Short mmCIF file of C-alpha atoms in Angstrom, two decimals:
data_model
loop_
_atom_site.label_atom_id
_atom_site.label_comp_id
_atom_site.label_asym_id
_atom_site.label_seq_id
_atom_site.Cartn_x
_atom_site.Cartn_y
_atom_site.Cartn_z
CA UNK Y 2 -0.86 1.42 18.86
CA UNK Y 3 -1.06 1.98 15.30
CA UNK Y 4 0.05 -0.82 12.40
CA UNK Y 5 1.78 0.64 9.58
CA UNK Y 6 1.30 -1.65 6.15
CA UNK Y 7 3.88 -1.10 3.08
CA UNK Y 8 1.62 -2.67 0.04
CA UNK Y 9 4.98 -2.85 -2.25
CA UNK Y 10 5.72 -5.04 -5.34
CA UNK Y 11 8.66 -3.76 -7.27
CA UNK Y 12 6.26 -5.22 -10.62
CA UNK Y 13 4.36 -2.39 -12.14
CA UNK Y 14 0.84 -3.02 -12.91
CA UNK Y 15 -0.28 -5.11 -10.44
CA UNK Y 16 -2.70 -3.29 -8.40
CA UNK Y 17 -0.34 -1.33 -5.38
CA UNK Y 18 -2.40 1.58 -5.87
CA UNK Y 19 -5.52 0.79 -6.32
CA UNK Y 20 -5.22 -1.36 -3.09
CA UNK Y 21 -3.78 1.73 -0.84
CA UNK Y 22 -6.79 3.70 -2.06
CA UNK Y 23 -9.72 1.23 -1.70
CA UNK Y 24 -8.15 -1.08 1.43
CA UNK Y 25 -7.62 2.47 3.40
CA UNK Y 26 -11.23 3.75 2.50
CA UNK Y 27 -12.77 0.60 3.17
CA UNK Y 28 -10.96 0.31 6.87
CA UNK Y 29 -12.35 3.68 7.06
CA UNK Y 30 -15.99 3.10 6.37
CA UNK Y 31 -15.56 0.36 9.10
CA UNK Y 32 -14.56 3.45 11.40
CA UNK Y 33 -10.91 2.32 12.20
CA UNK Y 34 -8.85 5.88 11.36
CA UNK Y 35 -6.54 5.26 8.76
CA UNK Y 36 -3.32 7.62 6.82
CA UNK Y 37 -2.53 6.74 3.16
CA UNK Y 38 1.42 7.21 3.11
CA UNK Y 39 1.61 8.29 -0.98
CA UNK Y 40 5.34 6.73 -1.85
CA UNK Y 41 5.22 6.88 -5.49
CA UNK Y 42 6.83 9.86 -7.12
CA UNK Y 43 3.81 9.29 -9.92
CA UNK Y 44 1.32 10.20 -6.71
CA UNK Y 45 -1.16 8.10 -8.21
CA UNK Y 46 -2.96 7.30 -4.81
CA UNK Y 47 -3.19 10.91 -4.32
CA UNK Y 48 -5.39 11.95 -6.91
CA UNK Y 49 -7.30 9.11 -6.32
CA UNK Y 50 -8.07 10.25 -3.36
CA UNK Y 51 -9.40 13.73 -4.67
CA UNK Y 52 -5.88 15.55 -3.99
CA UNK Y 53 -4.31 17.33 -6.75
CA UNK Y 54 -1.33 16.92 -6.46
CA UNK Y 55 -0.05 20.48 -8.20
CA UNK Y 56 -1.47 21.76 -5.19
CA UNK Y 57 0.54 19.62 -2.99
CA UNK Y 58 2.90 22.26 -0.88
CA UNK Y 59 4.42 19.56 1.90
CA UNK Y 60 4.84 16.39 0.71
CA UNK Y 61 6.92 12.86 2.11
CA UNK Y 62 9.17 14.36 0.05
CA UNK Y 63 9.94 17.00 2.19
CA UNK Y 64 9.25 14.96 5.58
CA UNK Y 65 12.01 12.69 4.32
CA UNK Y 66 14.70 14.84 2.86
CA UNK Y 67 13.70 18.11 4.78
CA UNK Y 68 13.03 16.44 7.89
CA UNK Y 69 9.82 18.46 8.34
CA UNK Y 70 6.81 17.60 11.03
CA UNK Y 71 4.41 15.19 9.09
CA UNK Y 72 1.49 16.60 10.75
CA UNK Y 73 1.94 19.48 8.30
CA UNK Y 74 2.10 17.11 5.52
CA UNK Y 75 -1.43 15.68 6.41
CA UNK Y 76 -4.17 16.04 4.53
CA UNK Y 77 -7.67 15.11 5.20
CA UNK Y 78 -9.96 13.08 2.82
CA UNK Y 79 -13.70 13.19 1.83
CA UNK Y 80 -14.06 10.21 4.45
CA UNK Y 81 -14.31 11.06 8.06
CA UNK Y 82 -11.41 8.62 9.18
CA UNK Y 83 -9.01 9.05 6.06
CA UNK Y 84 -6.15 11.17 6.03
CA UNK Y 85 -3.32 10.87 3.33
CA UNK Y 86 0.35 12.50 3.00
CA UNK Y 87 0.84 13.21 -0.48
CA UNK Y 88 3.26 12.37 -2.91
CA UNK Y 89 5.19 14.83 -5.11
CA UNK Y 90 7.49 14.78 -8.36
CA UNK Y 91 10.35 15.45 -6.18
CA UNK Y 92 10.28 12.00 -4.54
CA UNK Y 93 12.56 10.85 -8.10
CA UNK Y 94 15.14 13.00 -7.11
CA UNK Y 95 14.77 11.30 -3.42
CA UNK Y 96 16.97 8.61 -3.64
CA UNK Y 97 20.11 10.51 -5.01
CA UNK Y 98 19.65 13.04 -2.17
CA UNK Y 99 19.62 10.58 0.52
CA UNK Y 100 22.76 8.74 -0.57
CA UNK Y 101 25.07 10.78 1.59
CA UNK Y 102 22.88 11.03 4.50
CA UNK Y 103 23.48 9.41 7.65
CA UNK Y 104 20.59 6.36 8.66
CA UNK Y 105 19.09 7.17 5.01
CA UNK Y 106 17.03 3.88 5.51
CA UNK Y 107 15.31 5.17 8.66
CA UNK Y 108 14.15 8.49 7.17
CA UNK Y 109 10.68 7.46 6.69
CA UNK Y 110 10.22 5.67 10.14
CA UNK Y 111 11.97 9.16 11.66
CA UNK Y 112 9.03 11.02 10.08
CA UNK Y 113 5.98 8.54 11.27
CA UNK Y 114 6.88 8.33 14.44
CA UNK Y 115 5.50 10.85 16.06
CA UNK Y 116 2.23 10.18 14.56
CA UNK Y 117 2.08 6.05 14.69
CA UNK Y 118 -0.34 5.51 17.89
CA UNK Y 119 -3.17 8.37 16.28
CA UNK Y 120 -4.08 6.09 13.80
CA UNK Y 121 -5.54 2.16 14.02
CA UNK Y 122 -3.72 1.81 10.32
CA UNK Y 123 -0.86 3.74 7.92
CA UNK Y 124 -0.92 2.49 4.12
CA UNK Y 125 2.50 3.03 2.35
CA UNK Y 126 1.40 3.00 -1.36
CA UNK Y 127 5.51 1.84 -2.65
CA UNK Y 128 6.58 2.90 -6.17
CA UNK Y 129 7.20 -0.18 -8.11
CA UNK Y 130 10.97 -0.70 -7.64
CA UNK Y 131 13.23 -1.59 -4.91
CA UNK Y 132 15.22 1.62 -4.75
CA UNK Y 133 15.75 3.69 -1.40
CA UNK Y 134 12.54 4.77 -0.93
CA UNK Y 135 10.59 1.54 -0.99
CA UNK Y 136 13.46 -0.08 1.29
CA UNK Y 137 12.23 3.61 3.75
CA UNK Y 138 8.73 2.29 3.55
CA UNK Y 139 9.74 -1.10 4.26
CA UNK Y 140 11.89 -0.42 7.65
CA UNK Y 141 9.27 1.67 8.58
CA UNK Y 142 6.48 -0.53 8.10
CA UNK Y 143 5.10 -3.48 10.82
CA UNK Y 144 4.04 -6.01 8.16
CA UNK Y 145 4.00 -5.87 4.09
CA UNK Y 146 1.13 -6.39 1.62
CA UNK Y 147 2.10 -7.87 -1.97
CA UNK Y 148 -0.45 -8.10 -4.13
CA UNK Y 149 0.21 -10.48 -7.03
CA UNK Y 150 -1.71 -10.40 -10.59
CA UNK Y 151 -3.56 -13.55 -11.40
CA UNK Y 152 -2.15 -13.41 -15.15
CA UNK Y 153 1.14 -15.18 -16.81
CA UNK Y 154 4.58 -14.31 -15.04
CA UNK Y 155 2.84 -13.62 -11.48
CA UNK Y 156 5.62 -14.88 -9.43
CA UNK Y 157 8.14 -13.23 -12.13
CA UNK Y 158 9.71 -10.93 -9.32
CA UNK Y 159 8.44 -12.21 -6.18
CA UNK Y 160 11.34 -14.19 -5.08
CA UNK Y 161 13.32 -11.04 -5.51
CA UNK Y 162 10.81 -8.86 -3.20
CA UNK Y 163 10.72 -11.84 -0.44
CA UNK Y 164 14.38 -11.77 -0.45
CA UNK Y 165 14.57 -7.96 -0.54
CA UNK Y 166 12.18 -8.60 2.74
CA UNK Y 167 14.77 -11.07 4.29
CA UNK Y 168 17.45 -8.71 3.91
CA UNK Y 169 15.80 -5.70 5.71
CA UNK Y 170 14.31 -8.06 8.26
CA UNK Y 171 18.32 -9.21 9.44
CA UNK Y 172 19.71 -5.73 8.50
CA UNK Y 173 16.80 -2.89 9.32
CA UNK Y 174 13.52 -3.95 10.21
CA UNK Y 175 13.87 -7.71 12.31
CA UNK Y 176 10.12 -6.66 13.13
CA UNK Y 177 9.07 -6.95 9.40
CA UNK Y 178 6.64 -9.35 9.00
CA UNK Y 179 4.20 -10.39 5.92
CA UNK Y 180 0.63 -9.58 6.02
CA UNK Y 181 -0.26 -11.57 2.93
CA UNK Y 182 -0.09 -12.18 -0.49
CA UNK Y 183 -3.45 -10.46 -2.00
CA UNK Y 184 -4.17 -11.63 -5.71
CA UNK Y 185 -5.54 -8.88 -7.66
CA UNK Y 186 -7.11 -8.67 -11.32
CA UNK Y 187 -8.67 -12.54 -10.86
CA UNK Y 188 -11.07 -13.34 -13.66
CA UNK Y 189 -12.98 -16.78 -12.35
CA UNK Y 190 -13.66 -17.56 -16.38
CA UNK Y 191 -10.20 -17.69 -17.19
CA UNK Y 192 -7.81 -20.84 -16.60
CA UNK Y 193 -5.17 -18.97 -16.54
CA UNK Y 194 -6.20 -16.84 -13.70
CA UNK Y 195 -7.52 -19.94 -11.75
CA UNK Y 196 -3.93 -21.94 -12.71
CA UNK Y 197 -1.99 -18.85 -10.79
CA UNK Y 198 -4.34 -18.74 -7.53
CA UNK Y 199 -3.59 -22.58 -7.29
CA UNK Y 200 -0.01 -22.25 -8.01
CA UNK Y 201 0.24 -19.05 -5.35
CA UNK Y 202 -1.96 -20.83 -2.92
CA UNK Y 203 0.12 -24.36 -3.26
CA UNK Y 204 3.73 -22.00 -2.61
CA UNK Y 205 2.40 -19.52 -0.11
CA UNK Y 206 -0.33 -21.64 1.81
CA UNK Y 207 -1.74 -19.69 4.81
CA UNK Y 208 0.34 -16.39 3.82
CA UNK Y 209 -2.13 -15.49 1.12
CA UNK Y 210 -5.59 -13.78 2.14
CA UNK Y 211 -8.81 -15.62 1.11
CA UNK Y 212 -10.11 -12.54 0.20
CA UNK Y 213 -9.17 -12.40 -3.97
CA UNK Y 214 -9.17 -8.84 -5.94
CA UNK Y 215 -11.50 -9.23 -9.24
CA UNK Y 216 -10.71 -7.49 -12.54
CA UNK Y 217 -13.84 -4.93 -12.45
CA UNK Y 218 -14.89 -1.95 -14.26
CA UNK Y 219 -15.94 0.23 -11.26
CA UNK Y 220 -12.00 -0.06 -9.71
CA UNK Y 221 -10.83 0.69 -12.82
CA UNK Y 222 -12.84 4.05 -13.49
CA UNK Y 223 -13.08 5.77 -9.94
CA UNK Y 224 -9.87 6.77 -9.61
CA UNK Y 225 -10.59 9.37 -12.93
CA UNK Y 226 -13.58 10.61 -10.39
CA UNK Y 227 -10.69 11.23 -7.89
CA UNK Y 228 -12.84 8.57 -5.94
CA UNK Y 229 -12.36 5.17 -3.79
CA UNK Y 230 -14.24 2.53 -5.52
CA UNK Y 231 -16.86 1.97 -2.47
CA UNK Y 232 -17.74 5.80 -2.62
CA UNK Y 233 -18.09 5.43 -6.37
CA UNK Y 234 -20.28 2.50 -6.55
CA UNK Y 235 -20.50 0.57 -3.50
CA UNK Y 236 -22.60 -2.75 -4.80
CA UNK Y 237 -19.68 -3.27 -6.80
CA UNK Y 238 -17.59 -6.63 -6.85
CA UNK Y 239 -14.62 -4.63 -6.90
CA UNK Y 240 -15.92 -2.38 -3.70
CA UNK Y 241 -17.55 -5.26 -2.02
CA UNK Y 242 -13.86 -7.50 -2.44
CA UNK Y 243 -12.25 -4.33 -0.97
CA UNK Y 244 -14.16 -4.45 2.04
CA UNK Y 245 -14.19 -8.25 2.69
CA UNK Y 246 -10.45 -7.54 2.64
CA UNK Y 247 -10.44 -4.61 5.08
CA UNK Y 248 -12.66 -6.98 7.63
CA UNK Y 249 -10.29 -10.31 7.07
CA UNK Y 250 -7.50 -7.63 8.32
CA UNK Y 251 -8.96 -6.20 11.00
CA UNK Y 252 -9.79 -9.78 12.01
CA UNK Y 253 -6.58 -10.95 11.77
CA UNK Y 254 -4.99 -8.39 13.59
CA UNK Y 255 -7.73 -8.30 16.59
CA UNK Y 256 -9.51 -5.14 15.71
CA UNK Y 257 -13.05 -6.63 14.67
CA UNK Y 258 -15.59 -4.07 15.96
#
């Protein structure tokens, strides 16, 4: 049975993408067969993943709004377990679309459905806002990832993504749960970046993972190579974090091979 993961945070900037790209590849270098839902009309984790996406001819988009089969939508990666459904520039128009349709929430769990149990993991790479698409990923998804930068205003926002959680977990998705709190962009030489994994770790306790995300050059340049970090340069800090992460989930959810 397959786990689907929503990494949202309606704050831009704080590492969504680049944690859909390198979690999913990482999982996938430890052989567990992963999908890469792309949910962000910018279909950044796309062309990070080598797709261009001006070549992209099914997208969510239309599995959503066109209600066609998402095996057609699939795409398969340079790594052996890693497939991804693209995004497209027609996901903006998404949410007006949907307003008069019937169970518009569920439109994204309609699509996965039928391919849930072929994978060990989906990653939904959310847009960074709360609108109707991102509350589709979210009633779709088992459990929720939200990474939160280690700089000044980190919690700024949180509260209102926790409650957003609360609200589909009593109205849409009473299975929701939270995954954990992943702190991205940590810099152990600044005091400010120690101050906000203390202050995190003091709210949050156990809910954050012990694996921490560090600002580093290699995850900030592979995505121009169209490239995960690990397949980029995999002695990295930024590729090694990635798949200390991928190994603390697969431990945590009973999968350790």
């Amino acid at each position: 049975m397959g786990k689907i993961i929503a990494i949202a945070n309606q704050k831009g900037g704080v590492g969504k993408t680049t944690a859909a790209i390198n979690l999913s590849a990482s999982m996938a270098v430890l052989e567990y067969k992963c999908l890469v839902i792309d949910a962000d009309p910018q279909s950044n984790a796309s062309s990070g993943l080598g797709i261009n996406p001006k070549e992209v001819r099914k997208s969510i988009y239309n599995c959503m709004i066109d209600q066609e089969s998402i095996e057609d939508a699939i795409i398969p990666t340079n790594f052996e377990y890693l497939d991804i459904v693209p995004s497209h520039i027609d996901l903006v128009g998404a949410e007006v679309e949907m307003i008069n349709i019937e169970q518009r929430e569920e439109r994204m769990r309609q699509a996965l459905a039928p391919i849930k149990d072929q994978y060990d993991f989906i990653f939904i790479d959310c847009s960074p806002s709360l609108g109707l698409v991102t509350v589709n990923a979210l009633t779709a998804a088992d459990s929720v990832i939200v990474p939160v930068q280690c700089e000044y205003f980190a919690l700024e926002g949180l509260g209102k993504l926790l409650n957003t959680i609360k609200i589909i977990q009593s109205r849409l998705n009473p299975n929701l749960s939270i995954e954990g709190i992943l702190l991205t962009m940590y810099d152990v030489r600044l005091r400010l970046s120690n101050q906000v994994v203390d202050e995190v770790t003091t709210h949050f306790k156990d809910m954050v993972f012990k694996t921490m995300i560090p600002r580093n050059i290699r995850l900030s340049e592979s995505p121009s190579f169209g490239l995960p970090t690990i397949a980029h340069d995999a002695d990295s800090k930024g590729a090694i974090s990635f798949l200390n992460l991928a190994q603390e989930i697969a431990e945590k959810n009973g999968l350790v091979k």
